[in-house]
Coordinates of N, CA and C in Angstrom, one line a residue:
Chain A
G1 N -16.1 -0.2 95.2 CA -16.7 0.2 96.1 C -16.1 -0.4 98.1
E2 N -16.2 0.2 99.1 CA -16.5 0.0 100.3 C -16.9 -1.3 100.4
N3 N -16.8 -2.3 101.0 CA -17.2 -3.4 101.1 C -16.2 -4.5 101.9
V4 N -18.1 -5.3 102.7 CA -16.4 -6.1 103.2 C -17.7 -8.1 102.7
E5 N -17.0 -8.9 103.1 CA -17.3 -9.7 101.6 C -17.2 -10.8 103.7
Q6 N -18.4 -11.5 104.3 CA -18.1 -12.5 105.4 C -18.5 -13.6 105.4
H7 N -17.7 -15.1 105.6 CA -18.3 -15.8 105.5 C -18.0 -17.4 106.1
P8 N -17.8 -18.1 107.0 CA -19.4 -18.7 106.4 C -20.5 -17.8 106.8
S9 N -22.3 -17.9 106.0 CA -22.3 -17.6 107.0 C -23.3 -18.4 107.5
T10 N -23.1 -19.2 108.0 CA -23.9 -19.9 109.4 C -22.5 -20.8 109.9
L11 N -22.4 -21.3 111.2 CA -21.2 -22.7 111.2 C -21.5 -23.0 112.4
S12 N -21.6 -24.7 112.3 CA -22.2 -24.7 114.0 C -20.5 -25.9 114.0
V13 N -20.7 -25.5 115.2 CA -19.3 -26.7 115.7 C -19.5 -27.2 117.6
Q14 N -19.0 -28.1 118.1 CA -18.9 -29.0 118.7 C -18.6 -28.3 119.6
E15 N -18.9 -28.2 121.0 CA -18.6 -27.2 122.3 C -17.4 -28.2 122.5
G16 N -16.2 -27.2 123.4 CA -15.6 -27.0 123.0 C -14.4 -27.2 122.2
D17 N -15.1 -27.4 120.7 CA -13.9 -27.2 119.3 C -13.5 -25.2 119.0
S18 N -12.4 -24.8 118.5 CA -12.7 -23.7 117.8 C -13.9 -23.5 116.3
A19 N -13.7 -21.9 116.4 CA -14.5 -21.7 115.0 C -13.5 -20.6 114.7
V20 N -13.2 -20.7 113.2 CA -13.4 -19.9 112.2 C -14.0 -19.3 111.5
I21 N -14.5 -17.8 111.6 CA -14.9 -17.2 111.0 C -14.3 -15.7 110.0
K22 N -14.1 -15.4 108.6 CA -13.9 -14.9 107.7 C -13.9 -13.9 107.1
C23 N -13.0 -12.7 107.0 CA -13.4 -12.3 105.6 C -12.1 -11.4 105.5
T24 N -13.5 -10.2 104.2 CA -12.3 -9.5 103.3 C -12.4 -8.4 103.1
Y25 N -12.3 -6.9 102.5 CA -12.2 -5.8 102.1 C -12.1 -5.3 101.4
S26 N -12.4 -4.9 100.9 CA -12.7 -4.2 99.4 C -11.4 -3.0 99.2
D27 N -11.2 -2.5 100.1 CA -10.8 -0.9 100.0 C -9.1 -0.9 100.8
S28 N -7.4 -1.0 100.5 CA -6.7 -1.1 101.0 C -7.0 0.0 102.1
A29 N -7.3 1.0 102.1 CA -7.8 2.7 102.5 C -7.7 2.1 104.2
S30 N -8.7 1.0 105.1 CA -9.6 0.9 105.6 C -8.6 0.2 106.9
N31 N -7.8 0.9 108.0 CA -7.9 0.9 108.8 C -7.9 0.0 110.4
Y32 N -8.4 -0.1 110.0 CA -9.5 -0.6 111.9 C -10.5 -2.1 111.8
F33 N -10.8 -2.8 112.2 CA -11.4 -3.5 112.3 C -12.2 -4.9 113.9
P34 N -13.2 -3.8 113.2 CA -13.3 -4.5 114.5 C -14.7 -6.1 114.4
W35 N -14.4 -6.3 115.3 CA -15.9 -8.1 115.2 C -17.2 -7.1 116.4
Y36 N -18.4 -7.7 115.9 CA -19.4 -7.7 117.2 C -20.5 -8.6 116.9
K37 N -20.4 -9.1 118.5 CA -21.1 -9.6 118.5 C -22.9 -9.6 119.0
Q38 N -23.4 -10.5 118.9 CA -24.8 -10.1 118.7 C -25.9 -11.2 118.8
E39 N -26.6 -11.1 120.0 CA -27.1 -12.4 121.1 C -28.6 -11.6 120.5
L40 N -29.6 -12.7 121.1 CA -30.9 -12.7 120.6 C -30.9 -12.0 121.3
G41 N -32.2 -10.8 120.4 CA -33.0 -9.6 120.9 C -32.4 -8.5 121.3
K42 N -30.4 -8.1 121.1 CA -30.2 -7.3 121.7 C -29.2 -6.6 120.1
G43 N -28.9 -5.2 120.8 CA -28.0 -5.1 119.8 C -26.4 -5.3 119.2
P44 N -26.2 -5.0 118.8 CA -24.6 -5.4 118.7 C -23.6 -5.4 119.6
Q45 N -22.8 -5.7 119.4 CA -21.6 -5.4 121.3 C -20.2 -5.5 120.2
L46 N -19.6 -5.2 120.6 CA -17.5 -5.0 120.2 C -17.8 -6.2 121.1
I47 N -16.7 -6.9 120.8 CA -15.7 -8.2 121.0 C -14.2 -8.2 121.2
I48 N -14.0 -7.7 120.0 CA -12.5 -7.6 119.7 C -11.8 -6.8 118.6
D49 N -11.1 -6.2 118.6 CA -11.1 -4.9 117.5 C -9.4 -5.5 116.5
I50 N -8.9 -5.0 115.6 CA -7.0 -5.2 115.6 C -7.9 -3.8 114.4
R51 N -5.9 -3.0 115.6 CA -5.8 -1.9 114.0 C -4.4 -2.4 112.7
S52 N -4.6 -1.6 111.8 CA -3.9 -2.5 110.9 C -2.0 -2.7 110.8
N53 N -1.6 -2.0 112.0 CA -0.3 -2.3 112.3 C -0.5 -2.9 112.9
V54 N -1.3 -3.7 113.2 CA -1.0 -5.5 114.1 C -1.5 -6.3 113.6
G55 N -0.7 -7.7 113.3 CA -0.5 -8.3 113.2 C -2.1 -9.6 113.6
E56 N -1.8 -9.6 114.3 CA -2.6 -10.7 115.5 C -3.0 -10.2 116.8
K57 N -4.2 -10.3 117.6 CA -5.0 -9.5 119.2 C -4.9 -10.7 119.6
K58 N -5.3 -10.9 120.7 CA -6.0 -11.9 121.5 C -6.2 -11.3 122.6
D59 N -7.8 -12.5 123.4 CA -8.1 -12.0 124.4 C -9.2 -13.3 124.9
Q60 N -7.9 -13.5 125.6 CA -8.5 -15.3 126.7 C -9.3 -15.8 125.2
R61 N -10.3 -16.7 125.0 CA -10.3 -17.4 124.3 C -11.0 -17.2 122.9
I62 N -10.8 -15.5 122.5 CA -11.4 -15.0 121.2 C -9.7 -14.3 120.4
A63 N -9.2 -14.9 119.0 CA -8.3 -14.1 118.8 C -8.7 -13.3 117.3
V64 N -7.7 -12.4 116.8 CA -8.4 -11.9 115.7 C -6.8 -11.9 115.1
T65 N -7.1 -11.9 113.3 CA -6.2 -11.8 112.5 C -5.5 -10.9 110.9
L66 N -5.3 -10.3 111.0 CA -4.8 -9.3 110.2 C -4.6 -9.5 109.3
N67 N -4.5 -10.2 107.4 CA -3.2 -10.2 106.9 C -3.6 -8.8 105.4
K68 N -2.9 -7.9 105.7 CA -3.2 -6.1 105.1 C -3.7 -6.4 103.7
T69 N -2.3 -7.5 102.7 CA -1.7 -7.5 101.5 C -2.5 -8.2 101.3
A70 N -3.5 -9.8 101.7 CA -4.6 -10.6 102.0 C -6.0 -9.2 101.2
K71 N -5.8 -8.1 102.3 CA -7.6 -7.1 102.7 C -7.9 -8.7 103.0
H72 N -7.5 -9.6 104.6 CA -8.2 -10.4 104.7 C -7.9 -10.7 106.5
F73 N -9.0 -10.2 107.2 CA -9.3 -10.5 109.3 C -9.8 -12.0 109.7
S74 N -9.6 -12.6 109.6 CA -10.4 -14.1 110.5 C -10.4 -13.6 111.9
L75 N -11.5 -14.2 112.3 CA -11.4 -14.4 114.2 C -11.8 -15.5 114.2
H76 N -11.6 -15.7 115.6 CA -11.5 -17.7 116.1 C -11.5 -17.7 117.6
I77 N -11.9 -18.9 117.5 CA -12.7 -19.0 119.2 C -12.1 -20.1 119.7
T78 N -11.8 -20.5 120.5 CA -10.6 -22.1 121.5 C -12.0 -22.2 121.7
E79 N -11.4 -22.9 122.3 CA -12.6 -23.8 123.7 C -14.3 -23.3 123.7
T80 N -15.1 -22.9 122.7 CA -16.2 -22.4 122.3 C -17.5 -23.9 124.0
Q81 N -18.2 -22.0 123.9 CA -19.1 -22.4 125.2 C -20.6 -21.7 124.6
P82 N -22.0 -22.6 125.4 CA -22.9 -22.4 124.8 C -23.1 -21.1 124.1
E83 N -22.5 -20.2 126.0 CA -22.6 -18.8 125.4 C -21.8 -17.7 124.3
D84 N -21.6 -18.8 123.6 CA -20.8 -18.1 122.3 C -21.7 -18.4 120.9
S85 N -23.1 -19.0 121.4 CA -23.5 -18.9 120.3 C -24.8 -17.8 120.4
A86 N -24.4 -17.3 118.3 CA -24.6 -15.7 118.7 C -24.5 -15.9 117.2
V87 N -24.8 -14.7 116.7 CA -24.7 -14.0 114.9 C -23.0 -12.7 116.2
Y88 N -22.2 -13.0 114.3 CA -21.6 -12.1 114.6 C -20.8 -11.4 113.6
F89 N -20.3 -10.1 113.8 CA -19.9 -9.6 112.3 C -19.3 -9.1 112.7
C90 N -18.0 -8.7 111.9 CA -17.4 -8.3 111.4 C -17.4 -7.3 110.9
A91 N -16.5 -5.8 110.6 CA -16.6 -4.5 109.9 C -15.3 -3.8 109.5
A92 N -15.4 -3.2 108.4 CA -14.2 -2.5 108.6 C -14.1 -1.0 108.7
R93 N -13.2 -0.5 108.7 CA -13.8 1.7 109.1 C -12.7 2.1 107.5
W94 N -14.4 3.0 106.8 CA -13.0 3.9 106.2 C -13.5 5.5 106.7
D95 N -14.7 6.1 105.9 CA -15.0 7.7 106.3 C -16.0 7.4 106.8
K96 N -16.8 5.9 107.8 CA -17.2 5.5 108.5 C -17.3 3.6 108.3
I97 N -18.3 2.9 109.1 CA -18.3 1.7 109.6 C -19.1 0.6 109.0
I98 N -18.3 -0.6 107.7 CA -19.0 -1.1 106.9 C -19.3 -2.4 108.0
F99 N -20.1 -3.2 107.5 CA -20.6 -4.2 108.2 C -20.3 -5.4 106.7
G100 N -20.0 -6.5 107.7 CA -20.3 -8.2 106.9 C -22.1 -8.2 106.9
K101 N -21.6 -9.6 106.0 CA -24.1 -9.8 106.6 C -23.7 -10.5 108.3
G102 N -22.9 -11.3 108.6 CA -23.3 -11.2 109.7 C -22.5 -13.4 109.4
T103 N -22.3 -13.9 110.4 CA -22.4 -15.5 110.9 C -22.9 -16.1 112.4
R104 N -23.7 -16.5 112.4 CA -24.8 -17.1 113.1 C -24.5 -18.5 113.4
L105 N -23.3 -18.2 114.7 CA -23.1 -19.5 114.9 C -23.6 -20.6 116.2
H106 N -23.3 -21.9 115.6 CA -24.5 -22.3 117.3 C -23.6 -23.0 117.4
I107 N -23.4 -23.4 118.7 CA -22.5 -24.6 119.4 C -23.5 -26.0 120.3
L108 N -23.0 -27.2 120.0 CA -24.0 -27.8 119.9 C -23.5 -28.6 121.0
P109 N -24.1 -28.8 121.6 CA -23.6 -29.7 123.3 C -23.2 -31.2 122.7
Chain B
K1 N -24.6 4.5 134.3 CA -25.1 4.5 132.0 C -25.4 4.0 131.8
A2 N -26.3 4.9 132.0 CA -27.5 4.5 130.5 C -27.2 4.3 129.3
G3 N -27.2 3.5 128.3 CA -27.2 2.3 127.2 C -28.1 3.5 126.4
V4 N -28.0 3.8 125.2 CA -28.1 3.8 124.1 C -29.6 3.1 123.8
T5 N -31.5 4.7 123.7 CA -32.9 4.1 124.3 C -32.7 4.2 122.6
Q6 N -33.8 3.3 122.3 CA -34.3 3.4 120.8 C -35.8 3.2 121.1
T7 N -36.9 4.2 120.9 CA -38.2 4.3 120.4 C -38.7 4.0 119.4
P8 N -40.0 4.0 119.4 CA -40.3 2.5 119.4 C -39.7 1.5 119.9
R9 N -39.9 -0.1 120.2 CA -39.0 -0.5 120.0 C -40.0 -1.9 118.9
Y10 N -41.1 -2.1 118.7 CA -42.2 -2.6 117.6 C -42.4 -1.7 117.7
L11 N -43.3 -1.6 116.1 CA -44.5 -1.3 115.5 C -44.6 -1.5 114.4
I12 N -45.9 -1.4 114.0 CA -46.6 -2.4 112.6 C -47.6 -0.7 111.5
K13 N -46.6 -1.3 110.7 CA -47.4 0.4 109.2 C -47.5 -0.5 108.4
T14 N -48.4 0.4 107.6 CA -49.2 -0.1 106.2 C -47.7 -0.1 105.1
R15 N -47.9 -0.2 103.8 CA -47.8 0.7 103.1 C -47.8 2.2 102.7
G16 N -47.2 2.5 101.4 CA -47.5 4.2 102.3 C -47.4 5.7 103.0
Q17 N -47.3 4.5 104.5 CA -47.3 5.5 105.0 C -46.2 6.0 105.8
Q18 N -45.9 6.5 106.2 CA -44.0 7.3 107.2 C -44.0 6.7 108.6
V19 N -42.9 7.1 109.2 CA -42.6 6.0 110.5 C -41.5 7.6 110.4
T20 N -41.8 7.5 111.6 CA -41.1 8.1 112.5 C -39.5 7.1 113.8
L21 N -39.2 6.9 113.5 CA -38.1 6.1 115.2 C -36.9 7.7 115.9
S22 N -36.8 7.1 117.4 CA -35.9 8.0 117.8 C -35.0 7.2 118.8
C23 N -33.4 7.8 119.0 CA -32.0 7.2 119.4 C -31.7 8.4 120.5
S24 N -31.4 7.6 121.6 CA -31.4 8.9 122.6 C -29.9 7.3 123.4
P25 N -28.5 9.2 122.7 CA -27.6 8.1 122.5 C -27.1 8.0 123.8
I26 N -26.2 7.5 124.3 CA -25.2 7.2 125.8 C -24.5 8.9 125.8
S27 N -25.0 9.7 127.3 CA -24.7 10.8 127.8 C -23.1 11.1 127.6
G28 N -22.9 12.0 126.7 CA -21.7 12.3 126.5 C -21.3 12.3 124.8
H29 N -22.4 11.0 124.4 CA -21.5 10.7 122.8 C -22.2 11.8 122.3
R30 N -21.6 12.0 120.3 CA -22.3 12.9 119.7 C -22.3 12.7 118.3
S31 N -21.9 11.3 118.4 CA -21.9 10.4 117.3 C -23.5 9.5 117.4
V32 N -24.0 9.2 116.3 CA -25.2 8.9 116.1 C -24.8 7.7 114.8
S33 N -25.2 6.8 114.7 CA -24.8 6.4 113.7 C -26.4 5.3 113.3
W34 N -26.8 5.2 111.8 CA -28.5 4.2 112.0 C -28.3 2.6 110.6
Y35 N -28.5 1.7 111.6 CA -28.5 0.3 110.2 C -29.3 -0.2 110.0
Q36 N -30.0 -0.4 109.2 CA -30.6 -1.5 108.8 C -30.2 -2.6 108.7
Q37 N -31.3 -3.9 109.7 CA -30.7 -5.1 110.2 C -31.8 -5.6 109.6
T38 N -31.4 -6.6 108.3 CA -32.4 -7.8 107.7 C -31.6 -8.9 107.8
P39 N -32.3 -10.4 106.9 CA -31.7 -11.2 107.3 C -30.9 -12.0 106.5
G40 N -31.3 -11.5 105.4 CA -29.9 -11.5 104.6 C -29.3 -10.4 103.9
Q41 N -29.3 -9.4 104.6 CA -28.5 -8.0 104.1 C -27.8 -8.3 105.1
G42 N -27.8 -8.4 106.7 CA -27.0 -8.2 107.0 C -27.1 -6.7 107.8
L43 N -26.0 -5.9 108.4 CA -26.6 -4.5 109.2 C -25.9 -3.3 108.1
Q44 N -26.9 -2.8 107.2 CA -26.5 -1.7 105.8 C -26.7 -0.4 106.9
F45 N -25.6 0.6 106.3 CA -25.1 1.4 106.7 C -25.7 2.5 106.7
L46 N -27.0 3.6 107.1 CA -28.1 4.1 106.5 C -27.1 6.1 106.6
F47 N -27.5 6.5 107.6 CA -26.2 7.4 107.9 C -26.2 8.0 109.3
E48 N -24.9 8.5 109.1 CA -24.1 9.5 110.0 C -24.8 10.7 110.4
Y49 N -24.5 10.8 111.5 CA -24.8 12.1 112.1 C -23.8 12.4 113.5
F50 N -23.2 14.1 113.6 CA -22.5 14.8 114.3 C -22.8 16.1 114.9
S51 N -23.0 16.2 115.8 CA -23.6 17.6 115.7 C -24.1 18.0 115.6
E52 N -25.5 17.2 114.5 CA -26.4 18.2 114.3 C -26.3 18.2 112.5
T53 N -25.3 17.6 112.5 CA -24.6 17.7 110.8 C -24.7 16.0 110.7
Q54 N -25.6 15.7 108.9 CA -24.6 14.6 108.3 C -24.2 14.3 107.6
R55 N -22.9 13.6 108.5 CA -21.8 12.7 108.2 C -21.7 12.2 107.2
N56 N -22.4 11.2 106.7 CA -22.0 10.6 105.4 C -23.9 9.7 105.2
K57 N -24.0 9.1 103.9 CA -24.9 8.6 104.1 C -25.1 7.2 102.6
G58 N -25.7 6.4 104.0 CA -25.0 4.8 102.9 C -26.1 5.4 101.5
N59 N -26.1 4.0 101.3 CA -27.1 3.2 99.4 C -28.6 3.7 99.5
F60 N -29.0 4.3 100.6 CA -31.0 4.1 100.0 C -31.8 5.0 99.6
P61 N -32.9 5.0 99.4 CA -32.9 6.3 98.7 C -33.8 7.2 99.8
G62 N -33.8 8.2 98.8 CA -34.1 9.6 99.4 C -35.7 9.9 100.2
R63 N -36.0 8.6 100.6 CA -37.4 8.7 100.9 C -37.0 8.0 102.8
F64 N -35.6 7.9 103.2 CA -35.0 7.6 104.2 C -34.4 9.3 104.9
S65 N -34.7 9.2 105.5 CA -34.1 10.1 106.2 C -33.5 10.5 107.3
G66 N -33.0 11.8 108.1 CA -32.0 11.7 109.5 C -32.5 13.0 110.4
R67 N -32.5 13.1 111.1 CA -31.5 14.2 112.1 C -31.3 14.7 113.3
Q68 N -30.6 15.9 113.8 CA -30.3 15.1 114.8 C -30.0 16.5 115.4
F69 N -30.3 16.6 116.8 CA -31.1 17.7 117.6 C -29.5 18.4 118.5
S70 N -29.8 19.0 119.4 CA -28.1 20.2 120.1 C -28.3 19.1 120.8
N71 N -29.2 18.3 122.0 CA -29.0 17.2 122.8 C -28.5 15.6 122.1
S72 N -28.0 15.5 121.2 CA -27.8 14.3 121.0 C -28.5 13.8 119.9
R73 N -29.7 14.0 120.2 CA -31.1 12.7 120.4 C -31.1 12.7 118.6
S74 N -31.6 11.4 118.1 CA -32.0 11.4 116.4 C -33.0 10.7 115.8
E75 N -33.4 11.4 115.1 CA -34.4 10.5 114.9 C -34.0 10.2 113.3
M76 N -34.9 8.8 112.8 CA -34.7 9.0 111.9 C -36.7 8.4 110.6
N77 N -36.6 8.8 109.8 CA -37.9 8.5 109.0 C -38.0 8.7 108.3
V78 N -38.7 7.2 107.6 CA -38.9 6.6 106.1 C -40.3 6.8 106.4
S79 N -41.1 7.1 104.7 CA -41.3 8.0 104.2 C -42.1 6.7 103.5
T80 N -43.3 6.9 102.5 CA -43.9 5.7 101.6 C -43.4 4.7 101.7
L81 N -43.8 4.0 103.1 CA -43.6 2.8 103.6 C -44.0 1.9 102.3
E82 N -42.0 0.7 102.4 CA -42.9 -0.1 101.0 C -42.5 -1.6 102.2
L83 N -43.2 -2.6 101.8 CA -42.7 -4.2 101.9 C -41.6 -5.1 102.4
G84 N -40.3 -4.0 102.0 CA -39.3 -4.2 102.0 C -38.4 -3.3 103.2
D85 N -38.5 -2.3 103.7 CA -39.1 -1.6 104.5 C -38.7 -2.2 106.1
S86 N -39.2 -3.6 105.9 CA -39.5 -4.6 107.3 C -38.1 -4.4 107.3
A87 N -38.2 -4.4 108.9 CA -36.4 -4.7 109.6 C -36.7 -4.2 110.9
L88 N -35.3 -5.1 111.5 CA -34.3 -4.1 112.2 C -33.6 -3.0 112.4
Y89 N -34.3 -1.6 113.2 CA -33.8 -0.3 112.7 C -32.9 -0.3 113.9
L90 N -31.6 0.1 114.2 CA -30.2 -0.8 114.9 C -29.7 1.3 114.6
C91 N -29.2 2.0 116.1 CA -28.3 2.7 116.8 C -28.1 2.8 117.0
A92 N -26.9 3.5 116.8 CA -25.4 2.7 117.7 C -24.7 4.5 118.0
S93 N -24.2 4.9 118.7 CA -23.9 6.0 119.6 C -22.2 5.7 120.0
S94 N -21.7 7.2 119.1 CA -20.2 6.8 119.6 C -19.6 7.9 120.0
L95 N -18.8 8.5 121.0 CA -18.1 9.3 121.9 C -17.7 10.6 120.7
T96 N -17.1 9.6 119.3 CA -16.2 10.2 118.6 C -17.0 10.4 116.8
V97 N -16.5 10.5 115.7 CA -17.6 9.9 115.0 C -16.6 9.0 114.2
T98 N -17.1 8.1 113.9 CA -16.4 6.5 113.5 C -15.5 7.0 112.6
S99 N -14.7 7.7 111.9 CA -13.8 7.8 111.5 C -12.4 7.8 112.1
G100 N -12.9 8.2 113.1 CA -12.3 8.5 114.7 C -11.7 7.1 114.3
T101 N -10.8 7.4 116.3 CA -10.8 6.1 116.8 C -12.8 6.1 118.0
G102 N -12.7 4.3 118.0 CA -13.8 4.3 119.7 C -15.5 3.4 119.3
E103 N -15.8 2.9 120.0 CA -16.4 1.4 120.0 C -17.3 2.4 119.6
L104 N -18.7 1.8 118.7 CA -19.8 2.5 118.6 C -20.4 0.9 119.6
F105 N -21.4 2.1 120.1 CA -22.8 1.2 121.6 C -23.9 1.0 120.8
F106 N -24.2 -0.4 120.3 CA -25.8 -0.3 119.8 C -26.7 -0.6 120.8
G107 N -27.9 0.2 120.7 CA -29.2 0.2 120.9 C -30.6 -0.9 120.2
E108 N -31.9 -1.7 121.5 CA -31.5 -2.7 120.9 C -32.8 -3.1 119.8
G109 N -33.0 -1.9 119.5 CA -33.1 -1.7 118.0 C -35.2 -1.1 117.7
S110 N -35.3 -0.9 116.7 CA -36.7 -0.4 116.3 C -37.4 -2.1 115.3
R111 N -37.9 -2.1 115.6 CA -38.7 -4.0 114.0 C -39.5 -3.3 114.1
L112 N -39.8 -3.3 112.1 CA -40.8 -2.5 111.3 C -40.7 -3.3 111.2
T113 N -42.1 -3.5 110.8 CA -43.4 -4.4 109.7 C -44.1 -3.6 109.4
V114 N -44.0 -4.1 108.1 CA -44.8 -3.4 106.9 C -45.3 -4.4 106.1
L115 N -46.9 -3.9 106.2 CA -47.9 -4.9 106.4 C -48.3 -4.8 104.5

């Protein structure tokens, strides 16, 4: 069935360092992979997405890479800042959007 | 432009009761999806509605149901509440169905506690 695995569940990095979150998906029929950020007390918000015909996409300090052969995609955040502390969800779309279980990112001062 | 509005924000129920949650999507959005968020399971898909029709349903028991009205507002209902139903219930709207292009816009959720 349709499934998205996300790792790690918790990640702590020093402010200014990079953070990487990895996801795998079960069914190669998926063609759209969004990432959402959820801050405390709020609903998730889209921060970046990638489609299956693209291998990498960047938006300032955030980048996403996709390896369709391996059914694997990753979120990279460079030069982390305190406001990057949040829960991040990867997702894949089939006839519906399925989310991973989330990664709680802590930025340490 | 107003965002997705969910009511109530917080509620406490006891086992065996039923609950109805409401979601008003962004104006012009016709698709509404519901997700259950718990600490251990992340965001689990409940169902999606588009133009008053249920398009998809997740792996939840029949106690979980929903509907969408002609103005795109949606409600979900959980009957015979169990302790394990305690969760944050998130509603998301989008312009088109989620199998097409388009971003999901989430509300802040309804936090249900079952005692």
